PDB file of C-alpha atoms in Angstrom:
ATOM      1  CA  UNK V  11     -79.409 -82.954   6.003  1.00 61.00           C
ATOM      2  CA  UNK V  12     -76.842 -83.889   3.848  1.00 70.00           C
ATOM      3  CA  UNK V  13     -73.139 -84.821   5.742  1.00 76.00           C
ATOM      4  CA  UNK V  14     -70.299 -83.925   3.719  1.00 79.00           C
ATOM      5  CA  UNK V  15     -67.020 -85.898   3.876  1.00 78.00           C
ATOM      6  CA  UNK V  16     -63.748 -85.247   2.352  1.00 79.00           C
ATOM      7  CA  UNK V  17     -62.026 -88.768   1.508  1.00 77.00           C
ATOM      8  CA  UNK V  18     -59.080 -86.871  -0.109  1.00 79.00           C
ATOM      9  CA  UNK V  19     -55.733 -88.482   0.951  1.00 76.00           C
ATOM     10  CA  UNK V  20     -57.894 -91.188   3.204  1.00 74.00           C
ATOM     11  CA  UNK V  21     -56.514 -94.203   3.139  1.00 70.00           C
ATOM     12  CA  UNK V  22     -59.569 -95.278   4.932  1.00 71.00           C
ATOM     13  CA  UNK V  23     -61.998 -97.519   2.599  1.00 72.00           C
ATOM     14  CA  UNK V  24     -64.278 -95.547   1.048  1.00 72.00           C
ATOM     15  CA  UNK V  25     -67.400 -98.264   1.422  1.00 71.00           C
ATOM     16  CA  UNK V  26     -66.957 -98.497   5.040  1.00 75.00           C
ATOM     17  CA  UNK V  27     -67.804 -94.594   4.799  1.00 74.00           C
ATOM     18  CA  UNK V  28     -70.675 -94.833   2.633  1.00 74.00           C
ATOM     19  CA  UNK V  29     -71.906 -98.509   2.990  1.00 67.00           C
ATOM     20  CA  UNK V  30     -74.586 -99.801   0.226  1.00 69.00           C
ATOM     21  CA  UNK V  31     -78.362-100.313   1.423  1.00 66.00           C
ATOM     22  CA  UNK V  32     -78.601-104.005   2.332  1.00 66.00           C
ATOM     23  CA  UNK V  33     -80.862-105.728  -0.100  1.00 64.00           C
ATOM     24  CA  UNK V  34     -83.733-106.903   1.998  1.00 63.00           C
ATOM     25  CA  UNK V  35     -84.482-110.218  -0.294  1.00 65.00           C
ATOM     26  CA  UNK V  36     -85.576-110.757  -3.197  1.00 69.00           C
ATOM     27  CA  UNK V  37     -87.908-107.944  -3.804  1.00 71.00           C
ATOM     28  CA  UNK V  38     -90.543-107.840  -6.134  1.00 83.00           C
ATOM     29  CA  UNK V  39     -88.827-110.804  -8.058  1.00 86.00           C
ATOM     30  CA  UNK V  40     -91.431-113.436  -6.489  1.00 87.00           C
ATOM     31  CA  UNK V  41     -94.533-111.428  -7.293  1.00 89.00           C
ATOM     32  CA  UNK V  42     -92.971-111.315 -10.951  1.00 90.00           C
ATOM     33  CA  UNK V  43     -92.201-114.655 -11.513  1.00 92.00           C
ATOM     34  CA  UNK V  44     -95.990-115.286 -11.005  1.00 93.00           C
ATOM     35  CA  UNK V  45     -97.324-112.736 -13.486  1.00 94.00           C
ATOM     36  CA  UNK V  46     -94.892-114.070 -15.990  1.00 94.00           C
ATOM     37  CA  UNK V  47     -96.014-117.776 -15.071  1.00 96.00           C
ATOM     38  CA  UNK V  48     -99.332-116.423 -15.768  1.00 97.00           C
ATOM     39  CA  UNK V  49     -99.179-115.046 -18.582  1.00 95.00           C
ATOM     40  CA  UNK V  50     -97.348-117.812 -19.937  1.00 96.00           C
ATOM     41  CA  UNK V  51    -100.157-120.033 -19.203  1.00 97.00           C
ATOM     42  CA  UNK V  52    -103.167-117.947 -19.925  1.00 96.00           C
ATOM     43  CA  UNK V  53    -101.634-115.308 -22.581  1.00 93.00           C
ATOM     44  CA  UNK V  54    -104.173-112.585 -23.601  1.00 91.00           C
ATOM     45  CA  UNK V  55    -106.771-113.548 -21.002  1.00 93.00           C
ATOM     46  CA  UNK V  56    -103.929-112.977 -18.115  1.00 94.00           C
ATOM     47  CA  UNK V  57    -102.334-109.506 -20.141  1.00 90.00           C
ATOM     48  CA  UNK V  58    -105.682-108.107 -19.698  1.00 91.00           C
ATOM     49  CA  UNK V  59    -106.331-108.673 -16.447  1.00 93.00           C
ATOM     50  CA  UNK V  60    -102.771-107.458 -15.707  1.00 91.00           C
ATOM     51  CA  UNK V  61    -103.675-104.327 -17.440  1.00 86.00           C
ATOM     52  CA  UNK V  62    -106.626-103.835 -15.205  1.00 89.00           C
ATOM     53  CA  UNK V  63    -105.251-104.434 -11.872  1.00 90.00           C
ATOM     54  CA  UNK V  64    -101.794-102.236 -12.827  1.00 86.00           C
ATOM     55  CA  UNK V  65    -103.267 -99.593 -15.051  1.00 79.00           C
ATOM     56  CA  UNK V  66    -106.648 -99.090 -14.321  1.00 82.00           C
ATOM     57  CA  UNK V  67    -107.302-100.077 -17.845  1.00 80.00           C
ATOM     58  CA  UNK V  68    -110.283-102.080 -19.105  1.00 84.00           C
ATOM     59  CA  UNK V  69    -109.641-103.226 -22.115  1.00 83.00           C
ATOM     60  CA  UNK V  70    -111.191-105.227 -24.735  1.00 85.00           C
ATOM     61  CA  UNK V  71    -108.520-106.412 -26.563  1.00 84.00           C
ATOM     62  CA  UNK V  72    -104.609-106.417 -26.918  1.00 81.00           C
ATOM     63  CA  UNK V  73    -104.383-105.216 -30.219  1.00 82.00           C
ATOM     64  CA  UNK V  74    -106.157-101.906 -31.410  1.00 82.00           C
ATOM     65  CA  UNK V  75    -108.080-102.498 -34.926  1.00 86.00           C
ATOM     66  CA  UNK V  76    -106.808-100.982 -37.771  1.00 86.00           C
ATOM     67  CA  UNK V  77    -109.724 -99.127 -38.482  1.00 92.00           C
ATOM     68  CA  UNK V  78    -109.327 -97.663 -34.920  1.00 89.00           C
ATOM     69  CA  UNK V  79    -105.992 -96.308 -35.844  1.00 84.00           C
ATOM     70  CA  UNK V  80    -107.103 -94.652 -39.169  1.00 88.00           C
ATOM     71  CA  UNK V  81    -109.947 -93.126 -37.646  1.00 92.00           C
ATOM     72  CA  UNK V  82    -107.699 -91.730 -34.246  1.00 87.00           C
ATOM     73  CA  UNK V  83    -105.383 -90.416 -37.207  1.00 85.00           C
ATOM     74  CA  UNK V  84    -108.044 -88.860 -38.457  1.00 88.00           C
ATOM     75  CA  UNK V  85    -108.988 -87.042 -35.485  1.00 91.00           C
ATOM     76  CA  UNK V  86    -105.770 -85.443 -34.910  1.00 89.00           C
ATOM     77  CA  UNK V  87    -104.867 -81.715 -35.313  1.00 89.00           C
ATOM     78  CA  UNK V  88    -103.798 -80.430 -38.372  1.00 82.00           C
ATOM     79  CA  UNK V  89    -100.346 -79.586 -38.284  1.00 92.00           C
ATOM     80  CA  UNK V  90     -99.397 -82.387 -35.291  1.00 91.00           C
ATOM     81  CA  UNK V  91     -98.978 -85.257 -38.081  1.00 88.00           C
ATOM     82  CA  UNK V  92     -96.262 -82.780 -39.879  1.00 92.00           C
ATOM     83  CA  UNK V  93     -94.530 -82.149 -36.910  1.00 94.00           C
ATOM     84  CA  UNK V  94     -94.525 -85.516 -35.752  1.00 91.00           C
ATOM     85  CA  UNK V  95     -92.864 -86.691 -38.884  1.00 90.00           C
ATOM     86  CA  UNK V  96     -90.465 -84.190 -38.886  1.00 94.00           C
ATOM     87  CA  UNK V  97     -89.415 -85.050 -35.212  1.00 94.00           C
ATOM     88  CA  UNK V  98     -89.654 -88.725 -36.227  1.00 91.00           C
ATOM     89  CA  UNK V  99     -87.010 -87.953 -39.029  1.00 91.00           C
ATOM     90  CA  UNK V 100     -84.894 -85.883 -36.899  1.00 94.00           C
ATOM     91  CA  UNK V 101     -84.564 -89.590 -34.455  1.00 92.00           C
ATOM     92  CA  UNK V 102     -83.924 -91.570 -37.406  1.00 88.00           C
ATOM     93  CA  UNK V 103     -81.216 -88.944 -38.457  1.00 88.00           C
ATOM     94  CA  UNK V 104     -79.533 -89.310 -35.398  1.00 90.00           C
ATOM     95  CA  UNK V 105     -79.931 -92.964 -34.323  1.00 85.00           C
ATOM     96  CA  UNK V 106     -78.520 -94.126 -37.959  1.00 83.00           C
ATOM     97  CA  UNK V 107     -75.228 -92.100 -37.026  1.00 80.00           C
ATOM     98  CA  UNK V 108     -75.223 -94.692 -33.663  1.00 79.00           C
ATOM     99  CA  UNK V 109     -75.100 -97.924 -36.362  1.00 77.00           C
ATOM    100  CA  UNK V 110     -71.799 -98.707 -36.804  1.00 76.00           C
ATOM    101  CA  UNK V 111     -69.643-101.219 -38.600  1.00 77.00           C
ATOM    102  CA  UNK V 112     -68.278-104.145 -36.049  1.00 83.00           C
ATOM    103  CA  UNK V 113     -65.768-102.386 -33.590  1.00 86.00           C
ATOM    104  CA  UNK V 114     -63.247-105.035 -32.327  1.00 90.00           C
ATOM    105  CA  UNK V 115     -60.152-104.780 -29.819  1.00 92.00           C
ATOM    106  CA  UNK V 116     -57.800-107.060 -29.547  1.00 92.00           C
ATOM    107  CA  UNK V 117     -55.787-106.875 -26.890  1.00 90.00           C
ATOM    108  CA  UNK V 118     -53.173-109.534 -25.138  1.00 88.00           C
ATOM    109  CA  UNK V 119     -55.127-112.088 -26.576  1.00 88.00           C
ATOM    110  CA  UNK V 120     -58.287-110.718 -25.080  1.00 91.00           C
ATOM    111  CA  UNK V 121     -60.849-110.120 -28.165  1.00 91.00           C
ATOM    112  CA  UNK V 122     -63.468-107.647 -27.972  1.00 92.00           C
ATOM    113  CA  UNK V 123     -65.860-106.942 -30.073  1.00 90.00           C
ATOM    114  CA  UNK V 124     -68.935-104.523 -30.815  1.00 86.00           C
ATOM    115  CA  UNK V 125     -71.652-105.575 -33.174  1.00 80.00           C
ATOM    116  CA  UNK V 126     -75.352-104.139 -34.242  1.00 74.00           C
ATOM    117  CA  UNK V 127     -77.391-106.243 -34.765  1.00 70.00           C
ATOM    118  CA  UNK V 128     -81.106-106.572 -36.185  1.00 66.00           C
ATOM    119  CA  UNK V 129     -83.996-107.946 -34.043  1.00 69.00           C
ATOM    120  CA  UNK V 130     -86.781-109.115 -35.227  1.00 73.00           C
ATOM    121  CA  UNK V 131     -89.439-107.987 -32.435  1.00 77.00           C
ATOM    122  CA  UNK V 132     -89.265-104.956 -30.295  1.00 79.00           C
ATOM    123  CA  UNK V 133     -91.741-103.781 -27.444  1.00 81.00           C
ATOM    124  CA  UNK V 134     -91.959-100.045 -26.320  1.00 82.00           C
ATOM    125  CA  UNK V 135     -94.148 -98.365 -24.160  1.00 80.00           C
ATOM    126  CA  UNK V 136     -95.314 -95.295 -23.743  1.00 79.00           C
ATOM    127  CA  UNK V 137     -96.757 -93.668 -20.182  1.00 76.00           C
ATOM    128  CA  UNK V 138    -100.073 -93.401 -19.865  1.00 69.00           C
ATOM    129  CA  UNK V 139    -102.547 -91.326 -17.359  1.00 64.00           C
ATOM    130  CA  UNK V 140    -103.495 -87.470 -17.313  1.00 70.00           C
ATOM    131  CA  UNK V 141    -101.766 -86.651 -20.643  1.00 72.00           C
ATOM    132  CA  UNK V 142    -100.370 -88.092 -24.238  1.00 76.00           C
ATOM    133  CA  UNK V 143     -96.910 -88.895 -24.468  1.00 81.00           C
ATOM    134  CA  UNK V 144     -96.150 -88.919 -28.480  1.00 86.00           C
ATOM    135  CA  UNK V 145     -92.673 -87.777 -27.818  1.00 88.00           C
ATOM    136  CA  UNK V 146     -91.784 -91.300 -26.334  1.00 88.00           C
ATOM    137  CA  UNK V 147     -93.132 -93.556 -28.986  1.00 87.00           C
ATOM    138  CA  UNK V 148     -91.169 -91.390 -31.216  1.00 89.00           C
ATOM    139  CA  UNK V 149     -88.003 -91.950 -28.989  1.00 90.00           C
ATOM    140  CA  UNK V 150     -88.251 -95.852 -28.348  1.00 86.00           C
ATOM    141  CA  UNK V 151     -90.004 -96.716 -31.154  1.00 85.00           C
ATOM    142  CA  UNK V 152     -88.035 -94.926 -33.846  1.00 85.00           C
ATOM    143  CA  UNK V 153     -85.007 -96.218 -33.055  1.00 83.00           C
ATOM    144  CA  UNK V 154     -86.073 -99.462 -32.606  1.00 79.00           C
ATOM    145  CA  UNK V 155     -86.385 -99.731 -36.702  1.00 77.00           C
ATOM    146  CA  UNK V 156     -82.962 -98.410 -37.040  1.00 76.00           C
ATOM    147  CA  UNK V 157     -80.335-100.617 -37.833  1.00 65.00           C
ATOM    148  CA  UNK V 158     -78.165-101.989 -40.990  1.00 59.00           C
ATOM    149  CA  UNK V 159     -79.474-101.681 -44.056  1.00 57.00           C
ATOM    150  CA  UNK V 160     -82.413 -99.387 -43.327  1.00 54.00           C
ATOM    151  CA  UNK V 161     -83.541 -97.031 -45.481  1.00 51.00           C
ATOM    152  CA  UNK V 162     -85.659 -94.451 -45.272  1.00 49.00           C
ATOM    153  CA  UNK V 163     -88.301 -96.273 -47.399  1.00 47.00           C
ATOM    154  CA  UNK V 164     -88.298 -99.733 -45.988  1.00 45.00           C
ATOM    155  CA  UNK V 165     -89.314-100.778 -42.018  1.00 45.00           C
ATOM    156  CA  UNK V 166     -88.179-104.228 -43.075  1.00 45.00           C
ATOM    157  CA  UNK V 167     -85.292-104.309 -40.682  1.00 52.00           C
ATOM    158  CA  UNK V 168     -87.904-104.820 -37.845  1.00 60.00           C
ATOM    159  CA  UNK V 169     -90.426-106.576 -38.997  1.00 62.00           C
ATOM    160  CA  UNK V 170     -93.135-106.866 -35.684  1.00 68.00           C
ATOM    161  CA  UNK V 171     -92.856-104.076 -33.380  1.00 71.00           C
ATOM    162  CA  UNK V 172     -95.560-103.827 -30.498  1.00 71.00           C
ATOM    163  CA  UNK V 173     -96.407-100.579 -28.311  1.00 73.00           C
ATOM    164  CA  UNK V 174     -98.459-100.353 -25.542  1.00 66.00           C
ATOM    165  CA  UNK V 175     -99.588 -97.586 -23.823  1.00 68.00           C
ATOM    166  CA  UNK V 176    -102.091 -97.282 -20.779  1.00 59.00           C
ATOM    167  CA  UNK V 177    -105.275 -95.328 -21.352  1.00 53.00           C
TER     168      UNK V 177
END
């Protein structure tokens, strides 16, 4: 049941009304610190055990082959291709109106400023399980090309970007 409070005209601190959870330690922040030491120290070997244990996934290899791609490509519905490049367009449309020219704000002596910038690696990932998500590659990794400079015919703004995806 939800309590409802009015705090209007209360001079009465508002967090000793709704006090924050205590944080019972660190969390989960041990138990990642030792899959990051991991894969640090055993790279591949460690991501795809990882993948395993978290996703269920037994995989062969961290990247997919090329030929693998072409020939899933291939496989797809006509039609779905189109309308994926049309949605794909439709986030590059939008996300090159978010690329702006350095903002700054100078204020009292306090300087401020706003810049995009390129990176040169970007991961995204995409849920996997019962059902496809193509909608969220589009949305993470579209934008993730985006930036100064870009043009509709070059990718070279990011030059390495990695998705993964559970099967």
């Amino acid at each position: 049941m939800l309590r409802r409070l009015d705090l209007r005209g209360s001079v009465q601190d508002v967090r000793s009304v709704l006090p924050r959870p205590a944080m019972a330690g660190e969390g989960p922040l041990d138990e990642v610190r030792a899959i990051l030491a991991d894969v640090r120290q055993r790279g591949d070997i460690a991501l795809l055990e990882m993948t395993s244990r978290f996703d269920g996934a037994d995989l062969e290899a961290i990247r997919v082959d090329p030929a693998e791609v072409a020939a899933a490509s291939d496989r797809v519905q006509p039609g779905v291709l189109e309308a994926l490049e049309v949605a794909a367009e439709a986030v590059r449309r939008h996300h090159l109106g978010q690329v702006r020219p350095e903002r700054r704000t100078d204020e009292d002596g306090l300087v401020i400023r706003s810049l995009s910038r390129p990176v040169e690696r970007a991961g995204c990932y995409a849920p996997g399980g019962r059902a496809a998500y193509p909608s969220t590659v589009l949305m993470t990794a579209v934008p993730a090309r985006v930036g100064p400079g870009w043009t509709r015919s070059s990718s070279a703004f990011l030059p390495e970007l990695m998705a993964e995806s559970p099967m």
